[in-house]
Short mmCIF file of C-alpha atoms and ligand atoms in Angstrom, two decimals:
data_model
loop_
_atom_site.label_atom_id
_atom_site.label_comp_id
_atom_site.label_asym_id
_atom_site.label_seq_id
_atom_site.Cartn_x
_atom_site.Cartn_y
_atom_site.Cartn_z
CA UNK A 1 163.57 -144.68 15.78
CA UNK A 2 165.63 -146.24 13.38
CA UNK A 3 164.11 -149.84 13.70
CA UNK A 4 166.03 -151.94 11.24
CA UNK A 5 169.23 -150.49 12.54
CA UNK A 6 168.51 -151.36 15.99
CA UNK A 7 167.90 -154.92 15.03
CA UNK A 8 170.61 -155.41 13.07
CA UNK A 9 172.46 -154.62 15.95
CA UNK A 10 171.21 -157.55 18.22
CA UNK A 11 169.76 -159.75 15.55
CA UNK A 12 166.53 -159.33 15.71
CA UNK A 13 164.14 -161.52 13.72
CA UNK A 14 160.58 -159.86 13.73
CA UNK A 15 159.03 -156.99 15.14
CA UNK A 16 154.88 -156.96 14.64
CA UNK A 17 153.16 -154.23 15.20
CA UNK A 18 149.28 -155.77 15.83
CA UNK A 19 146.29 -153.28 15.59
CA UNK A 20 142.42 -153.85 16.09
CA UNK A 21 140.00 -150.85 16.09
CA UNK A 22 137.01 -152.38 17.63
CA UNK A 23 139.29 -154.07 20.66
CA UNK A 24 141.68 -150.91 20.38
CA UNK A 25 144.62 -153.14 20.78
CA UNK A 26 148.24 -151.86 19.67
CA UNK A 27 150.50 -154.45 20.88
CA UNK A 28 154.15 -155.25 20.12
CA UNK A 29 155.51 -158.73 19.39
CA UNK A 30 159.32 -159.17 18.61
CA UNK A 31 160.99 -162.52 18.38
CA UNK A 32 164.14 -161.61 18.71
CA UNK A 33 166.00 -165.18 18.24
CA UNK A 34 164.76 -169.02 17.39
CA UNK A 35 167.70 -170.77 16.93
CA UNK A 36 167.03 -173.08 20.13
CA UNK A 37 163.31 -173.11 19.21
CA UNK A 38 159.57 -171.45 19.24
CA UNK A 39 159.95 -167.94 20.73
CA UNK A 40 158.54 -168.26 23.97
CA UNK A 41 158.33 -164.49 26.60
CA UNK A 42 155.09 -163.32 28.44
CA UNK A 43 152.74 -160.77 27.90
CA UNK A 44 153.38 -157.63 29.04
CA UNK A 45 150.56 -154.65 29.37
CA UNK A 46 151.46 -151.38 30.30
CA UNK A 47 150.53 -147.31 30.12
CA UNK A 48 154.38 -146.17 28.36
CA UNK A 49 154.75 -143.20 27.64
CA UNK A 50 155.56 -143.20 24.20
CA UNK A 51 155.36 -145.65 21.36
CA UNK A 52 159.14 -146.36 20.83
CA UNK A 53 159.09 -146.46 24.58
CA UNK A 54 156.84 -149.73 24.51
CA UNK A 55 158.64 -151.03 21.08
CA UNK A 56 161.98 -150.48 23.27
CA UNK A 57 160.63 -152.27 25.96
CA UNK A 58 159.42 -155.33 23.83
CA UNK A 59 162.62 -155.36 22.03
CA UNK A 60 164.92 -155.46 25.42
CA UNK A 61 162.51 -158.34 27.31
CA UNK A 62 162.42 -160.34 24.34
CA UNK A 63 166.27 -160.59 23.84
CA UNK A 64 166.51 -161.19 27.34
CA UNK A 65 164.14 -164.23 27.17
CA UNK A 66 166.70 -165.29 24.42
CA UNK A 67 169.35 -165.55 27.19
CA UNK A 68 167.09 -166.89 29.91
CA UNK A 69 165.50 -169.59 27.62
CA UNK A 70 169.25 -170.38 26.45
CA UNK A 71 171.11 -170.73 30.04
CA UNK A 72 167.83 -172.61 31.57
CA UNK A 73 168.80 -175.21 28.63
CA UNK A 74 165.48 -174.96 27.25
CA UNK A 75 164.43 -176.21 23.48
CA UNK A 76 163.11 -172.41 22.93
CA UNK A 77 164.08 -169.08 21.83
CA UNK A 78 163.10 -165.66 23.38
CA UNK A 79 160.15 -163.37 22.54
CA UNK A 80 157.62 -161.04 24.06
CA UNK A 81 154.61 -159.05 23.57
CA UNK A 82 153.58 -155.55 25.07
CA UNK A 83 150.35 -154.31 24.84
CA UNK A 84 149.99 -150.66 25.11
CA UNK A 85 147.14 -149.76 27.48
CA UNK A 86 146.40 -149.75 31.07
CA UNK A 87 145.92 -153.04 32.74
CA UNK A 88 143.04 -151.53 35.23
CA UNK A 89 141.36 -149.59 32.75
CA UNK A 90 141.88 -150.88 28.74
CA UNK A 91 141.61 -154.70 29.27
CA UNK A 92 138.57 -156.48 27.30
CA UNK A 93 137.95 -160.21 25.91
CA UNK A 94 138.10 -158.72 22.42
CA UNK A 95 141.51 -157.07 23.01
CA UNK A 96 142.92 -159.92 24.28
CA UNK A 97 141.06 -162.53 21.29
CA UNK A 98 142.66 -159.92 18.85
CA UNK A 99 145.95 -160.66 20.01
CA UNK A 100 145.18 -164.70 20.15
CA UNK A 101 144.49 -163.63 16.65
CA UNK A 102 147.71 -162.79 15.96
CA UNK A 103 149.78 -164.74 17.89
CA UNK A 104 148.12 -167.84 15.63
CA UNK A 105 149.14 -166.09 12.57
CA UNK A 106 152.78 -166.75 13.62
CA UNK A 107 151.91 -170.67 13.49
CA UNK A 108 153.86 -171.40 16.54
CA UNK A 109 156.78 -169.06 16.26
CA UNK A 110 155.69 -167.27 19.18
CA UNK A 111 153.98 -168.47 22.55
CA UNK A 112 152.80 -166.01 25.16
CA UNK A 113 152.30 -166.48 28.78
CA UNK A 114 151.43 -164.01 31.60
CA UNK A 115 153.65 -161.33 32.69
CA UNK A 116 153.20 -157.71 34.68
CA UNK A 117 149.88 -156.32 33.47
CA UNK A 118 148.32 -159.60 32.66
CA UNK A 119 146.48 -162.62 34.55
CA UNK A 120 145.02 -165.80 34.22
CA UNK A 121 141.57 -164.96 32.69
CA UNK A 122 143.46 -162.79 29.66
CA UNK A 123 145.44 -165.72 28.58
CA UNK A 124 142.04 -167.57 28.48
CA UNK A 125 140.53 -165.03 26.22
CA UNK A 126 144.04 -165.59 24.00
CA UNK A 127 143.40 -169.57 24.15
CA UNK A 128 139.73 -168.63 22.63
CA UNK A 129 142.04 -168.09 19.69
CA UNK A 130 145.75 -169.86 19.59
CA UNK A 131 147.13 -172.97 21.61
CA UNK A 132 150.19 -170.94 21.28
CA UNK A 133 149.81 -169.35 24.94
CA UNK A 134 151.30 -171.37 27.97
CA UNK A 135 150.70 -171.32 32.11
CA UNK A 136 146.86 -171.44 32.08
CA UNK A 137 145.09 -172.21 35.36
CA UNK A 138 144.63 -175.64 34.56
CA UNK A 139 148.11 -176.62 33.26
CA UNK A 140 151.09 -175.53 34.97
CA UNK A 141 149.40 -172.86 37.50
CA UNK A 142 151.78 -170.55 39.55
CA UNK A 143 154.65 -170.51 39.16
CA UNK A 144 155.97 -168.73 41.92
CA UNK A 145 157.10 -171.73 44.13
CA UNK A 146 159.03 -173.25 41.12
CA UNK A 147 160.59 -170.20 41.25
CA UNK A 148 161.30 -170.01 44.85
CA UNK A 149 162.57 -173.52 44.41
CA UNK A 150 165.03 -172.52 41.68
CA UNK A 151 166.38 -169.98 43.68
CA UNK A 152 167.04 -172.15 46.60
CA UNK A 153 168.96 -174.66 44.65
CA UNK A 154 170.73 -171.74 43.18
CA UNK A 155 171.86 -170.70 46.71
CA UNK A 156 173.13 -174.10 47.36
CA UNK A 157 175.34 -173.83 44.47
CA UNK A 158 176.70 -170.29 45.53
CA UNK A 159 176.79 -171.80 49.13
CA UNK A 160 179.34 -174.87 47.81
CA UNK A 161 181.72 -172.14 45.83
CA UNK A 162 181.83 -169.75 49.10
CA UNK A 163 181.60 -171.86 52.15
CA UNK A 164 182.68 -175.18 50.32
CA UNK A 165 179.34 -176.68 51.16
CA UNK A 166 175.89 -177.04 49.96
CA UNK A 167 174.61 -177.39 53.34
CA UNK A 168 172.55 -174.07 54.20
CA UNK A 169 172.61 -174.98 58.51
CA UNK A 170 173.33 -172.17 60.30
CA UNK A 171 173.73 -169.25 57.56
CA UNK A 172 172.00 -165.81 58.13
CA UNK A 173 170.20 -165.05 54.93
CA UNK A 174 168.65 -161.91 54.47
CA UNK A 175 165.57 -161.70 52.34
CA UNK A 176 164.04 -158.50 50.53
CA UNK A 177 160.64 -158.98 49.99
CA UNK A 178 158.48 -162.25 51.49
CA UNK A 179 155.71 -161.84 48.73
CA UNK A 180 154.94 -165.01 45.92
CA UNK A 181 158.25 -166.17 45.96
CA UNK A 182 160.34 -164.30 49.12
CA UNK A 183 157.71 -166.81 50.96
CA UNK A 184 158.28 -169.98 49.37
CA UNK A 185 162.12 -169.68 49.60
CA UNK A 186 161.72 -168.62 53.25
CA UNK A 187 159.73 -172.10 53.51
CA UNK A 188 162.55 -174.01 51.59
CA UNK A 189 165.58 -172.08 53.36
CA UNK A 190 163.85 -172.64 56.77
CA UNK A 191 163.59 -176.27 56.05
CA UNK A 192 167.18 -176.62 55.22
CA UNK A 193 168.09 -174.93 58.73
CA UNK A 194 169.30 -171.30 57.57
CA UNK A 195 168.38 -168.26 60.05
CA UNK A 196 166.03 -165.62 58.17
CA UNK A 197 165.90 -162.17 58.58
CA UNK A 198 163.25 -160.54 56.55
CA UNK A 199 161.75 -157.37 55.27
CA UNK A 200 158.61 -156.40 53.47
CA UNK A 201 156.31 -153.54 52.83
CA UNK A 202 153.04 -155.38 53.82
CA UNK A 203 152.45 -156.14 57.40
CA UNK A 204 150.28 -159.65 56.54
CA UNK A 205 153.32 -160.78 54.72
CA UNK A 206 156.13 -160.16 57.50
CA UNK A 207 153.42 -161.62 60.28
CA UNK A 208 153.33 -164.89 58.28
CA UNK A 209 157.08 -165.54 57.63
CA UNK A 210 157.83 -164.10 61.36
CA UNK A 211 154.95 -166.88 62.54
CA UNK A 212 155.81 -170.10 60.23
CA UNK A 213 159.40 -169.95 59.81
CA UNK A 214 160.67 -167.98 62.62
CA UNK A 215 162.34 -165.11 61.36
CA UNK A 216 163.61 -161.92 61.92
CA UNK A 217 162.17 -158.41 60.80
CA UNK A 218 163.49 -155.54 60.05
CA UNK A 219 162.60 -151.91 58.39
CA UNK A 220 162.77 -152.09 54.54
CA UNK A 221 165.36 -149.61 54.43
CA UNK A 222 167.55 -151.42 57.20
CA UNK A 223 167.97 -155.12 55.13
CA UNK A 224 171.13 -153.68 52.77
CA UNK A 225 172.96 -153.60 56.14
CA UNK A 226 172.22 -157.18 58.13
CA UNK A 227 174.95 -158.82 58.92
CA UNK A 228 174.42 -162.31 57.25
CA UNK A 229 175.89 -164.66 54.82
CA UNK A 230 173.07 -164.36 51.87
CA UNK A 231 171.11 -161.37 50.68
CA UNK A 232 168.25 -162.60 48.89
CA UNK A 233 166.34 -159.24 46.64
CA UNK A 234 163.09 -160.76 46.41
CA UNK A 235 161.36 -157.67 45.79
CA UNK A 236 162.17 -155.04 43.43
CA UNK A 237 164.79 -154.38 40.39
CA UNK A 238 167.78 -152.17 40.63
CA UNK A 239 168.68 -152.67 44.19
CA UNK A 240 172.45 -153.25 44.00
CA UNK A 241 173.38 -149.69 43.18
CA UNK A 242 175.67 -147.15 44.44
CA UNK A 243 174.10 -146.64 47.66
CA UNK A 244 173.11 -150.06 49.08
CA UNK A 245 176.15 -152.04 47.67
CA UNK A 246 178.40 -150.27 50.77
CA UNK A 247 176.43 -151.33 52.90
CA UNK A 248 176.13 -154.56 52.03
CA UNK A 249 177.77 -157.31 54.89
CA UNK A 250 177.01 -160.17 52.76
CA UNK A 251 179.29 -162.46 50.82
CA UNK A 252 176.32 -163.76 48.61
CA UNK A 253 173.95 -162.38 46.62
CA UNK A 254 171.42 -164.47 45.06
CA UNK A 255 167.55 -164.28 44.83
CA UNK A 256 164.63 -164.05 42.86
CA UNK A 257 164.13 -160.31 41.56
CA UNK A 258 164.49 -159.26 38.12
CA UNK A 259 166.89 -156.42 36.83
CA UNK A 260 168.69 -156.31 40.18
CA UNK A 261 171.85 -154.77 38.99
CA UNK A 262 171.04 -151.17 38.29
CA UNK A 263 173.99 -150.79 36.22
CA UNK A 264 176.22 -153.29 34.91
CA UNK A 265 179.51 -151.92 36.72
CA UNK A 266 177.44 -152.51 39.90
CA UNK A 267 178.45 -156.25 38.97
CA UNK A 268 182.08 -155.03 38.13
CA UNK A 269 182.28 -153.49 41.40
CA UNK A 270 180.30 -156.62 43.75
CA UNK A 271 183.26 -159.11 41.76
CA UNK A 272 185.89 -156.44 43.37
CA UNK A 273 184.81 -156.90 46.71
CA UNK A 274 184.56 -159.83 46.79
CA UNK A 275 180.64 -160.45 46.69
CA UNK A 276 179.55 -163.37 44.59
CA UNK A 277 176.49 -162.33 42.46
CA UNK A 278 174.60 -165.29 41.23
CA UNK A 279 173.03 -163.84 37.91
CA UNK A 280 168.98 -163.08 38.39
CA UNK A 281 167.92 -164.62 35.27
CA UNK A 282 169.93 -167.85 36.01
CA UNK A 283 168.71 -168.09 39.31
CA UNK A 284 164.94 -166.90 38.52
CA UNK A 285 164.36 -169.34 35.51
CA UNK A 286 162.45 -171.76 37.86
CA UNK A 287 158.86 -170.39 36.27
CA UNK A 288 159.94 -170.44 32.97
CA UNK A 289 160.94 -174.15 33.02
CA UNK A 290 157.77 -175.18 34.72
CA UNK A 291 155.63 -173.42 32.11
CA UNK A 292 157.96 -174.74 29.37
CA UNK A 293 156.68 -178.20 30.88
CA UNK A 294 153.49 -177.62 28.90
CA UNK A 295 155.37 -177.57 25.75
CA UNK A 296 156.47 -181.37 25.72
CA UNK A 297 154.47 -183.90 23.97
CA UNK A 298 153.16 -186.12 26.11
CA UNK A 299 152.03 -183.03 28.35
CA UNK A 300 153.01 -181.36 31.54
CA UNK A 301 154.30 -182.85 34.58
CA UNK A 302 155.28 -181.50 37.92
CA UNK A 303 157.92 -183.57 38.79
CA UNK A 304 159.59 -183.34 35.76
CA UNK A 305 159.56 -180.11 36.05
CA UNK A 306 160.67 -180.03 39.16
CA UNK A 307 163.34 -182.19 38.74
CA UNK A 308 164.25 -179.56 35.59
CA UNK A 309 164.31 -176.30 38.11
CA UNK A 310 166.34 -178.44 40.66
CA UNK A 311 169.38 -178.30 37.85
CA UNK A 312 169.40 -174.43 38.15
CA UNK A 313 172.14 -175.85 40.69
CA UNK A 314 174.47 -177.26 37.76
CA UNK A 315 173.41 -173.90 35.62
CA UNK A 316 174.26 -171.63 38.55
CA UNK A 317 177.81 -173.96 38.63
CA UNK A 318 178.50 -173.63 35.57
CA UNK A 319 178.10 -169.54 35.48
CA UNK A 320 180.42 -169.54 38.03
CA UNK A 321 183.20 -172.07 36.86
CA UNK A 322 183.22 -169.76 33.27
CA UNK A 323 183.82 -166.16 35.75
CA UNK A 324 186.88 -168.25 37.51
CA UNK A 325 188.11 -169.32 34.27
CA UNK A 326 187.86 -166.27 31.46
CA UNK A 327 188.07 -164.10 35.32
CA UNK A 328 185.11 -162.11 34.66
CA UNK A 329 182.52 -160.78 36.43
CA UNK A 330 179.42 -163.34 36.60
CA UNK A 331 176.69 -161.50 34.91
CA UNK A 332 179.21 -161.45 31.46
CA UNK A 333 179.84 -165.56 32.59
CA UNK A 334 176.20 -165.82 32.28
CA UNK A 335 175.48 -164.26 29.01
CA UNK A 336 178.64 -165.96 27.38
CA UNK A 337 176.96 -169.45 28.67
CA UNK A 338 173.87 -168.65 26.80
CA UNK A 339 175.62 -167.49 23.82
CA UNK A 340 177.73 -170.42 23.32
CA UNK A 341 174.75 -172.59 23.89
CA UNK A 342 173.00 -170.91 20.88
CA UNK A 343 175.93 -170.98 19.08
CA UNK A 344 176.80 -174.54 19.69
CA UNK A 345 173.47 -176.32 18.89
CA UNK A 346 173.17 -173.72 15.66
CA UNK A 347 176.12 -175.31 14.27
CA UNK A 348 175.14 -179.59 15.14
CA UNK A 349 175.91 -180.93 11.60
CA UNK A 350 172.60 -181.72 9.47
CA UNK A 351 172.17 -184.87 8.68
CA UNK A 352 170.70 -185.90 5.27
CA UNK A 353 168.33 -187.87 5.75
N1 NAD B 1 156.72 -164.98 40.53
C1 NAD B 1 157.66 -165.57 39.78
O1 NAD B 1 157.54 -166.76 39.42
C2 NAD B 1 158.87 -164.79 39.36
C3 NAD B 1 159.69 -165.33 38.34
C4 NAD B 1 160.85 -164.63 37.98
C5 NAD B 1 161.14 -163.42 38.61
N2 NAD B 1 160.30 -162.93 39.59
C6 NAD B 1 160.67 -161.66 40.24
O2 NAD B 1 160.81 -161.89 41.64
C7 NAD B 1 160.36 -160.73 42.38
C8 NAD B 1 159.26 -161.13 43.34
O3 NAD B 1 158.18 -161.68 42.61
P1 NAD B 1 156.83 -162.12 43.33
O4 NAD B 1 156.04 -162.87 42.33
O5 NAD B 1 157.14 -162.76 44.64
O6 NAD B 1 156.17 -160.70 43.58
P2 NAD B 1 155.20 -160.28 44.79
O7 NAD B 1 154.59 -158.99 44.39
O8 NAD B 1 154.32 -161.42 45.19
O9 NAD B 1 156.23 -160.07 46.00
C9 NAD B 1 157.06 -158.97 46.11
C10 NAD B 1 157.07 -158.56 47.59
O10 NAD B 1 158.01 -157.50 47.75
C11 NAD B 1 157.45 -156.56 48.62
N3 NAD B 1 158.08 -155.26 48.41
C12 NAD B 1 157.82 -154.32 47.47
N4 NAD B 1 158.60 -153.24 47.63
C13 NAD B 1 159.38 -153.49 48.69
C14 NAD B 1 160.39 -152.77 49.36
N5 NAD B 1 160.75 -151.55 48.98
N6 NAD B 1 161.00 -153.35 50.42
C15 NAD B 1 160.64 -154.58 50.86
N7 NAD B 1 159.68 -155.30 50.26
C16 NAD B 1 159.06 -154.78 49.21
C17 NAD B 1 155.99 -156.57 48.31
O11 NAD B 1 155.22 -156.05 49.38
C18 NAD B 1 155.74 -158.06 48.08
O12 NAD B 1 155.39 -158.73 49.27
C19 NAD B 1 159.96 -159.71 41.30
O13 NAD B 1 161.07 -158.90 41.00
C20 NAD B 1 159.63 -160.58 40.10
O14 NAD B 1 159.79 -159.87 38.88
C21 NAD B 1 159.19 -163.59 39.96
#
């Protein structure tokens, strides 16, 4: 693996390797860009298969927090850590208080927060060591309905580009997956008068969306083909691919899941017929604001954070407005929004003071 070249490429800034014999911890930190601010990406722990696998890994999730940070107009720049081990088997206090350990040795460059693999009670054992680690139980807690919220808004902003209103009344929308968040935005979509149909894997969660907000089931493998306004992937990554996107009867797609392109061309070829894809990491920044809450000063608060993951409206606006104007698909609109942000506040004139 030719590691320098690699970050030359994308302009990395660090890539720590962090080792502990007792705790057997080999985790991965990379800060990949702190222009905007401290590096701030969860904490990833998973079985790869290789080393360069989780180093590759690290490196692609932490440039990606760069852009989500960016576009979500947060005062941070993008990081993350994997730690190499199984989440079921490998997890101890001391493994996680070794990487506290070296999170604090970065003085604030990098915070951590949970991520796939990790939970509550591991960024406690981190806190033993650094205040560098944000969303612990007693701060900004789940942030799955912030989420859910973020999406809606995001909707509503796809909703007054297509339909040439905001209002959701009446509109099928199709959701893929009702877990954490699929359920929330049911609740919030429900409430603004939209018809659901939904799909899940888990019986208990289609029972209680089918119960509270009315809706509709269907097989998992039959919600690519509802006829509705919205399709909402709440579920997995990778589901707009060559298979499901003809079957697709939607002229929105916008929800929660990450990595839902499975190529990039799949965005190429949603912008040719006519689908409008509202960019997942625009539309899914909802958590990362409220845990960015914690960061401010005077110390976090829910309604301004709320009233921060409402604006994913003007973001998702904004993404939009830039594909009409350079006519390009949204996903590039996106990334060029979060570039020029970067770019922007890197060059505010100093002043001497
Ligand atoms: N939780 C957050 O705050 C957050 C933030 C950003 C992005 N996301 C992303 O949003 C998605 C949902 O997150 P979550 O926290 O609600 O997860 P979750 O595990 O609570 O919910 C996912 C749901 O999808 C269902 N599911 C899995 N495979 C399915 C399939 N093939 N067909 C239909 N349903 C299926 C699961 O049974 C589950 O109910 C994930 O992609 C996640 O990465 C979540």
């Amino acid at each position: 693996m030719k590691i320098f070249e690699i970050m030359e490429s994308k302009d990395y800034e660090n890539v720590i390797l962090c080792h502990d014999k007792t705790s057997g911890l080999k985790a991965v930190i990379v800060i990949h860009d702190t222009t905007l601010g401290p590096a701030l990406g969860g904490c990833r722990m998973w079985t790869y298969d290789s080393e360069e696998d989780a180093i590759n890994d690290a490196l692609r999730l932490a440039r990606g927090m760069t852009y989500k940070n960016a576009a979500a107009g947060l005062n941070l720049g993008g990081g993350k850590t994997v730690v190499i081990g199984n989440p079921r088997k490998d997890k101890s206090e001391a493994l996680f208080r070794s990487l506290g350990r070296y999170i604090e040795s970065l003085k604030g460059r990098y915070i951590t927060a949970e991520d796939v693999g990790t939970n509550l009670k591991d960024m406690e054992y981190i806190h033993y060591e650094t205040k560098y680690v944000a969303g612990l139980a007693e701060t900004s807690g789940d942030p799955s309905p912030f989420t859910a919220y973020g999406v809606f808004r995001g909707i509503q902003a796809a909703c007054e580009e297509v339909f040439g209103t905001s209002d959701l009344k009446g509109l099928r929308i199709a959701i893929q997956g009702v877990g954490n968040v699929g359920y929330n935005l049911a609740k919030y979509l429900y409430g603004a008068g939209a018809k659901l149909i939904v799909t899940d894997i888990f019986e208990d969660n289609v029972k209680r969306v089918v119960e509270e907000v009315k809706a509709e089931y269907v097989k998992p493998d039959e919600i690519y083909g509802v006829e509705c306004d919205i399709f909402a992937p709440c579920a997995l990554g990778a589901i707009i691919n060559d298979e499901t996107i003809p079957q697709l009867k939607c002229k929105i797609v916008a929800g929660s899941a990450n990595n839902q392109l499975k190529e990039e061309r799949h965005g190429d070829i949603l912008q040719e017929k006519g689908i409008l894809y509202v960019p997942d990491y625009i539309i899914n920044a909802g958590g990362v604001i409220n845990v960015a809450d914690e960061l401010n000063p005077s110390g976090y608060n829910r309604d301004r954070a709320m009233r921060k993951v409402s604006m994913i409206f003007d973001t998702v606006r904004k993404v939009i407005q830039k594909s009409k104007e350079e006519n390009i698909p949204t996903y590039v609109a996106a990334d060029r929004v979060a570039e020029e942000r970067i770019k922007t506040i890197a060059a505010v004139k100093d002043n001497y003071i």
